[in-house]
Amino acid sequence: MGNSDFKAISDSFEAKQPQDMLAYAIEKYQPKIVLACSFGAEDVVLVDMVHRINPAVPLFYLDTDFLFPETYATRERVIEQYELRPAQVIQVKSLLTPQQQAESYGEELWTREPDRCCHLRKVEPLTRVLKGYSAWITGIRRDQAPSRANAGLIEWDQKFELVKINPLARWTSADVWTYIKVYEVPYNPLHDQNYPSIGCTYCTAPVAPGDDPRAGRWKNFAKTECGLHRS
């Protein structure tokens, strides 16, 4: 299908619920569809939705080796609540250990070249895992950042060359948290400590009330994305 075809399908789901988009995509692409999960608020909502539609759909997470302890704890709570089998929770890591990265690129690369660090620990691993699928599901929302404002509910991902499903694109943060509360979805406790967007420990800081939700990512750099959701 071409971009216009995906836009037509996306437009047809604009007035429907995220679960409708998910059900369509899962039926069309299973077993070659996977959920990208950072264990942030949006992604745990999608875990719950996907589980209710087809619990066989796997998820993967990018383990950069620099995740918060709370993120790993949330992973365990999600696995327990939804009774996920080991094969359904795919850990994806960089080809370089932190020590190897330091030896090749210098200590604390994220303080000097955060884009390179993100490429080594996120983009390259993501590229590898997505090669095995025809579609991936993400938790991006249009109001999270200007770079996401035009996200379709379903679109062709030119960067990674597969179909990208963004069921929550139309939702607000309030919608996400309403769902979490109503369905008692386990979530990262850092969200209760002014961390609306959670990444690696070295590149994530709490955000002051009223500030941009992604203001805590890569502070002191003109950077708001790790490279996973840019064309």
mmCIF file of C-alpha atoms in Angstrom:
data_model
loop_
_atom_site.group_PDB
_atom_site.id
_atom_site.type_symbol
_atom_site.label_atom_id
_atom_site.label_comp_id
_atom_site.label_asym_id
_atom_site.label_seq_id
_atom_site.Cartn_x
_atom_site.Cartn_y
_atom_site.Cartn_z
ATOM 1 C CA MET A 1 0.000 0.000 0.000
ATOM 2 C CA GLY A 2 1.071 3.577 -0.613
ATOM 3 C CA ASN A 3 1.086 6.491 1.817
ATOM 4 C CA SER A 4 -2.307 7.659 0.550
ATOM 5 C CA ASP A 5 -3.789 4.244 1.324
ATOM 6 C CA PHE A 6 -2.518 4.355 4.891
ATOM 7 C CA LYS A 7 -3.816 7.893 5.302
ATOM 8 C CA ALA A 8 -7.269 6.820 4.153
ATOM 9 C CA ILE A 9 -7.314 3.945 6.655
ATOM 10 C CA SER A 10 -5.982 6.216 9.404
ATOM 11 C CA ASP A 11 -8.626 8.835 8.676
ATOM 12 C CA SER A 12 -11.348 6.182 8.841
ATOM 13 C CA PHE A 13 -10.361 5.397 12.444
ATOM 14 C CA GLU A 14 -10.096 9.005 13.653
ATOM 15 C CA ALA A 15 -13.555 8.947 15.239
ATOM 16 C CA LYS A 16 -13.142 5.463 16.713
ATOM 17 C CA GLN A 17 -11.451 4.136 19.831
ATOM 18 C CA PRO A 18 -7.769 3.085 20.013
ATOM 19 C CA GLN A 19 -8.918 -0.506 20.557
ATOM 20 C CA ASP A 20 -10.603 -0.442 17.139
ATOM 21 C CA MET A 21 -7.328 0.527 15.478
ATOM 22 C CA LEU A 22 -5.489 -2.134 17.441
ATOM 23 C CA ALA A 23 -7.996 -4.850 16.592
ATOM 24 C CA TYR A 24 -7.738 -4.019 12.878
ATOM 25 C CA ALA A 25 -3.939 -4.003 12.912
ATOM 26 C CA ILE A 26 -3.578 -7.175 14.965
ATOM 27 C CA GLU A 27 -5.994 -9.091 12.760
ATOM 28 C CA LYS A 28 -4.199 -7.890 9.625
ATOM 29 C CA TYR A 29 -0.570 -8.345 10.697
ATOM 30 C CA GLN A 30 -0.504 -11.055 13.372
ATOM 31 C CA PRO A 31 1.892 -12.883 13.908
ATOM 32 C CA LYS A 32 4.199 -10.282 12.347
ATOM 33 C CA ILE A 33 3.181 -7.443 14.667
ATOM 34 C CA VAL A 34 4.917 -6.395 17.886
ATOM 35 C CA LEU A 35 4.381 -3.790 20.614
ATOM 36 C CA ALA A 36 7.242 -1.434 21.460
ATOM 37 C CA CYS A 37 7.121 -0.989 25.236
ATOM 38 C CA SER A 38 9.174 1.388 27.368
ATOM 39 C CA PHE A 39 6.934 0.639 30.370
ATOM 40 C CA GLY A 40 5.883 4.285 30.385
ATOM 41 C CA ALA A 41 2.251 5.315 30.880
ATOM 42 C CA GLU A 42 1.172 5.098 27.246
ATOM 43 C CA ASP A 43 2.868 1.768 26.672
ATOM 44 C CA VAL A 44 1.391 0.000 29.703
ATOM 45 C CA VAL A 45 -2.040 1.157 28.505
ATOM 46 C CA LEU A 46 -1.291 -0.498 25.171
ATOM 47 C CA VAL A 47 -0.132 -3.682 26.920
ATOM 48 C CA ASP A 48 -3.538 -3.832 28.614
ATOM 49 C CA MET A 49 -5.460 -3.100 25.406
ATOM 50 C CA VAL A 50 -3.479 -5.588 23.333
ATOM 51 C CA HIS A 51 -3.848 -8.268 26.006
ATOM 52 C CA ARG A 52 -7.635 -7.900 25.879
ATOM 53 C CA ILE A 53 -7.666 -8.217 22.075
ATOM 54 C CA ASN A 54 -5.040 -10.915 21.512
ATOM 55 C CA PRO A 55 -2.766 -11.918 24.407
ATOM 56 C CA ALA A 56 -0.411 -13.705 22.020
ATOM 57 C CA VAL A 57 1.005 -10.442 20.611
ATOM 58 C CA PRO A 58 4.578 -10.018 21.902
ATOM 59 C CA LEU A 59 6.246 -6.879 23.197
ATOM 60 C CA PHE A 60 9.849 -5.782 23.123
ATOM 61 C CA TYR A 61 11.733 -3.245 25.190
ATOM 62 C CA LEU A 62 15.025 -1.514 24.532
ATOM 63 C CA ASP A 63 17.248 -2.275 27.495
ATOM 64 C CA THR A 64 19.925 0.397 27.222
ATOM 65 C CA ASP A 65 21.621 -0.848 30.430
ATOM 66 C CA PHE A 66 20.851 2.593 31.863
ATOM 67 C CA LEU A 67 17.166 2.214 32.751
ATOM 68 C CA PHE A 68 15.785 3.235 36.135
ATOM 69 C CA PRO A 69 15.282 0.506 38.773
ATOM 70 C CA GLU A 70 11.636 1.566 38.810
ATOM 71 C CA THR A 71 11.382 0.755 35.102
ATOM 72 C CA TYR A 72 12.662 -2.783 35.622
ATOM 73 C CA ALA A 73 10.267 -3.170 38.567
ATOM 74 C CA THR A 74 7.371 -2.022 36.370
ATOM 75 C CA ARG A 75 8.399 -4.599 33.769
ATOM 76 C CA GLU A 76 8.114 -7.320 36.395
ATOM 77 C CA ARG A 77 4.705 -6.103 37.572
ATOM 78 C CA VAL A 78 3.421 -6.044 33.971
ATOM 79 C CA ILE A 79 4.722 -9.566 33.338
ATOM 80 C CA GLU A 80 3.032 -10.813 36.507
ATOM 81 C CA GLN A 81 -0.310 -9.057 35.995
ATOM 82 C CA TYR A 82 -0.728 -10.203 32.385
ATOM 83 C CA GLU A 83 0.942 -13.590 32.879
ATOM 84 C CA LEU A 84 3.318 -12.958 29.995
ATOM 85 C CA ARG A 85 5.547 -15.823 28.936
ATOM 86 C CA PRO A 86 9.307 -15.195 28.549
ATOM 87 C CA ALA A 87 9.009 -15.503 24.762
ATOM 88 C CA GLN A 88 6.461 -12.678 24.743
ATOM 89 C CA VAL A 89 8.783 -10.170 26.441
ATOM 90 C CA ILE A 90 11.731 -9.535 24.132
ATOM 91 C CA GLN A 91 14.744 -7.778 25.629
ATOM 92 C CA VAL A 92 16.685 -5.850 22.976
ATOM 93 C CA LYS A 93 20.154 -4.540 23.802
ATOM 94 C CA SER A 94 23.013 -2.698 22.155
ATOM 95 C CA LEU A 95 25.771 -4.725 20.519
ATOM 96 C CA LEU A 96 28.125 -2.872 22.881
ATOM 97 C CA THR A 97 28.205 -3.240 26.642
ATOM 98 C CA PRO A 98 28.536 0.072 28.530
ATOM 99 C CA GLN A 99 32.216 -0.734 29.095
ATOM 100 C CA GLN A 100 32.813 -1.455 25.392
ATOM 101 C CA GLN A 101 31.051 1.771 24.468
ATOM 102 C CA ALA A 102 33.253 3.713 26.873
ATOM 103 C CA GLU A 103 36.375 2.091 25.439
ATOM 104 C CA SER A 104 35.370 2.927 21.845
ATOM 105 C CA TYR A 105 33.745 6.335 22.290
ATOM 106 C CA GLY A 106 34.947 7.613 25.650
ATOM 107 C CA GLU A 107 33.377 7.763 29.078
ATOM 108 C CA GLU A 108 29.883 9.217 29.503
ATOM 109 C CA LEU A 109 29.180 9.579 25.791
ATOM 110 C CA TRP A 110 25.692 10.871 26.605
ATOM 111 C CA THR A 111 27.171 14.069 28.077
ATOM 112 C CA ARG A 112 29.003 14.888 24.840
ATOM 113 C CA GLU A 113 27.187 13.214 21.952
ATOM 114 C CA PRO A 114 23.720 12.149 23.098
ATOM 115 C CA ASP A 115 22.595 11.442 19.516
ATOM 116 C CA ARG A 116 25.428 8.944 19.043
ATOM 117 C CA CYS A 117 24.671 7.317 22.387
ATOM 118 C CA CYS A 118 20.989 6.993 21.457
ATOM 119 C CA HIS A 119 21.924 5.527 18.099
ATOM 120 C CA LEU A 120 24.167 2.881 19.658
ATOM 121 C CA ARG A 121 21.827 1.928 22.491
ATOM 122 C CA LYS A 122 18.385 2.494 20.924
ATOM 123 C CA VAL A 123 18.214 3.078 17.170
ATOM 124 C CA GLU A 124 20.533 0.291 16.041
ATOM 125 C CA PRO A 125 18.954 -2.298 18.378
ATOM 126 C CA LEU A 126 15.476 -1.193 17.261
ATOM 127 C CA THR A 127 16.483 -1.554 13.612
ATOM 128 C CA ARG A 128 17.580 -5.116 14.306
ATOM 129 C CA VAL A 129 14.431 -6.231 16.114
ATOM 130 C CA LEU A 130 11.996 -4.629 13.665
ATOM 131 C CA LYS A 131 13.477 -6.543 10.733
ATOM 132 C CA GLY A 132 11.527 -9.558 11.951
ATOM 133 C CA TYR A 133 8.124 -7.863 11.768
ATOM 134 C CA SER A 134 5.701 -6.310 9.287
ATOM 135 C CA ALA A 135 4.173 -3.821 11.760
ATOM 136 C CA TRP A 136 4.948 -2.287 15.122
ATOM 137 C CA ILE A 137 2.710 -0.632 17.695
ATOM 138 C CA THR A 138 3.893 2.507 19.503
ATOM 139 C CA GLY A 139 2.532 4.720 22.261
ATOM 140 C CA ILE A 140 3.257 8.091 20.699
ATOM 141 C CA ARG A 141 0.664 10.847 21.020
ATOM 142 C CA ARG A 142 0.366 13.937 18.823
ATOM 143 C CA ASP A 143 0.447 16.379 21.720
ATOM 144 C CA GLN A 144 3.706 15.000 23.180
ATOM 145 C CA ALA A 145 6.009 16.971 20.888
ATOM 146 C CA PRO A 146 5.930 18.986 17.642
ATOM 147 C CA SER A 147 7.759 16.119 15.918
ATOM 148 C CA ARG A 148 4.761 13.886 16.655
ATOM 149 C CA ALA A 149 1.958 16.334 15.836
ATOM 150 C CA ASN A 150 1.164 14.785 12.453
ATOM 151 C CA ALA A 151 1.366 11.117 13.465
ATOM 152 C CA GLY A 152 -1.232 8.948 11.783
ATOM 153 C CA LEU A 153 -3.104 6.175 13.561
ATOM 154 C CA ILE A 154 -1.550 3.885 10.970
ATOM 155 C CA GLU A 155 1.248 4.902 8.607
ATOM 156 C CA TRP A 156 4.232 3.653 6.687
ATOM 157 C CA ASP A 157 7.432 4.025 8.698
ATOM 158 C CA GLN A 158 9.974 5.075 6.093
ATOM 159 C CA LYS A 159 12.876 4.983 8.514
ATOM 160 C CA PHE A 160 12.412 1.348 9.530
ATOM 161 C CA GLU A 161 10.461 0.189 6.469
ATOM 162 C CA LEU A 162 7.383 -1.369 8.034
ATOM 163 C CA VAL A 163 3.867 -0.371 9.084
ATOM 164 C CA LYS A 164 3.632 1.777 12.213
ATOM 165 C CA ILE A 165 0.519 1.721 14.386
ATOM 166 C CA ASN A 166 -0.062 4.661 16.769
ATOM 167 C CA PRO A 167 -3.418 3.850 18.427
ATOM 168 C CA LEU A 168 -3.112 6.589 21.074
ATOM 169 C CA ALA A 169 -2.152 9.370 18.652
ATOM 170 C CA ARG A 170 -5.387 11.293 19.306
ATOM 171 C CA TRP A 171 -5.347 10.828 23.075
ATOM 172 C CA THR A 172 -4.289 13.350 25.704
ATOM 173 C CA SER A 173 -2.322 12.605 28.854
ATOM 174 C CA ALA A 174 -5.600 12.811 30.773
ATOM 175 C CA ASP A 175 -7.069 10.070 28.562
ATOM 176 C CA VAL A 176 -4.086 7.839 29.297
ATOM 177 C CA TRP A 177 -4.307 8.304 33.053
ATOM 178 C CA THR A 178 -8.059 7.811 33.101
ATOM 179 C CA TYR A 179 -7.544 4.440 31.424
ATOM 180 C CA ILE A 180 -4.787 3.480 33.873
ATOM 181 C CA LYS A 181 -7.002 4.273 36.845
ATOM 182 C CA VAL A 182 -10.172 2.654 35.478
ATOM 183 C CA TYR A 183 -8.459 -0.608 34.487
ATOM 184 C CA GLU A 184 -5.906 -0.604 37.331
ATOM 185 C CA VAL A 185 -2.958 -0.884 34.961
ATOM 186 C CA PRO A 186 0.451 -1.142 36.682
ATOM 187 C CA TYR A 187 2.581 1.915 35.907
ATOM 188 C CA ASN A 188 6.029 3.304 36.633
ATOM 189 C CA PRO A 189 5.998 5.047 40.045
ATOM 190 C CA LEU A 190 8.364 7.704 38.679
ATOM 191 C CA HIS A 191 5.310 9.190 36.991
ATOM 192 C CA ASP A 192 4.141 10.176 40.479
ATOM 193 C CA GLN A 193 7.431 12.017 41.050
ATOM 194 C CA ASN A 194 7.165 14.527 38.171
ATOM 195 C CA TYR A 195 8.642 12.272 35.492
ATOM 196 C CA PRO A 196 6.055 12.395 32.650
ATOM 197 C CA SER A 197 8.573 10.975 30.146
ATOM 198 C CA ILE A 198 11.010 8.305 31.335
ATOM 199 C CA GLY A 199 14.138 7.180 29.515
ATOM 200 C CA CYS A 200 17.672 6.467 30.700
ATOM 201 C CA THR A 201 18.850 7.518 34.153
ATOM 202 C CA TYR A 202 21.542 9.859 32.824
ATOM 203 C CA CYS A 203 19.278 11.678 30.392
ATOM 204 C CA THR A 204 16.004 11.963 32.309
ATOM 205 C CA ALA A 205 15.123 14.538 34.957
ATOM 206 C CA PRO A 206 11.902 15.510 36.741
ATOM 207 C CA VAL A 207 9.800 18.238 35.140
ATOM 208 C CA ALA A 208 8.393 21.301 36.887
ATOM 209 C CA PRO A 209 4.588 21.597 36.893
ATOM 210 C CA GLY A 210 3.410 23.324 33.730
ATOM 211 C CA ASP A 211 6.600 22.660 31.754
ATOM 212 C CA ASP A 212 6.711 20.686 28.513
ATOM 213 C CA PRO A 213 6.320 16.976 29.370
ATOM 214 C CA ARG A 214 9.558 16.165 27.536
ATOM 215 C CA ALA A 215 11.545 19.016 29.098
ATOM 216 C CA GLY A 216 13.213 16.504 31.399
ATOM 217 C CA ARG A 217 14.792 14.580 28.548
ATOM 218 C CA TRP A 218 18.356 15.516 27.512
ATOM 219 C CA LYS A 219 18.409 18.714 29.551
ATOM 220 C CA ASN A 220 20.926 21.295 28.309
ATOM 221 C CA PHE A 221 20.724 19.847 24.783
ATOM 222 C CA ALA A 222 18.549 20.937 21.844
ATOM 223 C CA LYS A 223 17.198 17.412 21.683
ATOM 224 C CA THR A 224 13.736 16.032 22.383
ATOM 225 C CA GLU A 225 13.781 12.710 20.530
ATOM 226 C CA CYS A 226 16.089 9.690 20.705
ATOM 227 C CA GLY A 227 15.673 8.985 16.989
ATOM 228 C CA LEU A 228 13.073 6.233 17.137
ATOM 229 C CA HIS A 229 10.168 8.374 15.940
ATOM 230 C CA ARG A 230 11.706 10.632 13.320
ATOM 231 C CA SER A 231 11.445 10.076 9.594
#
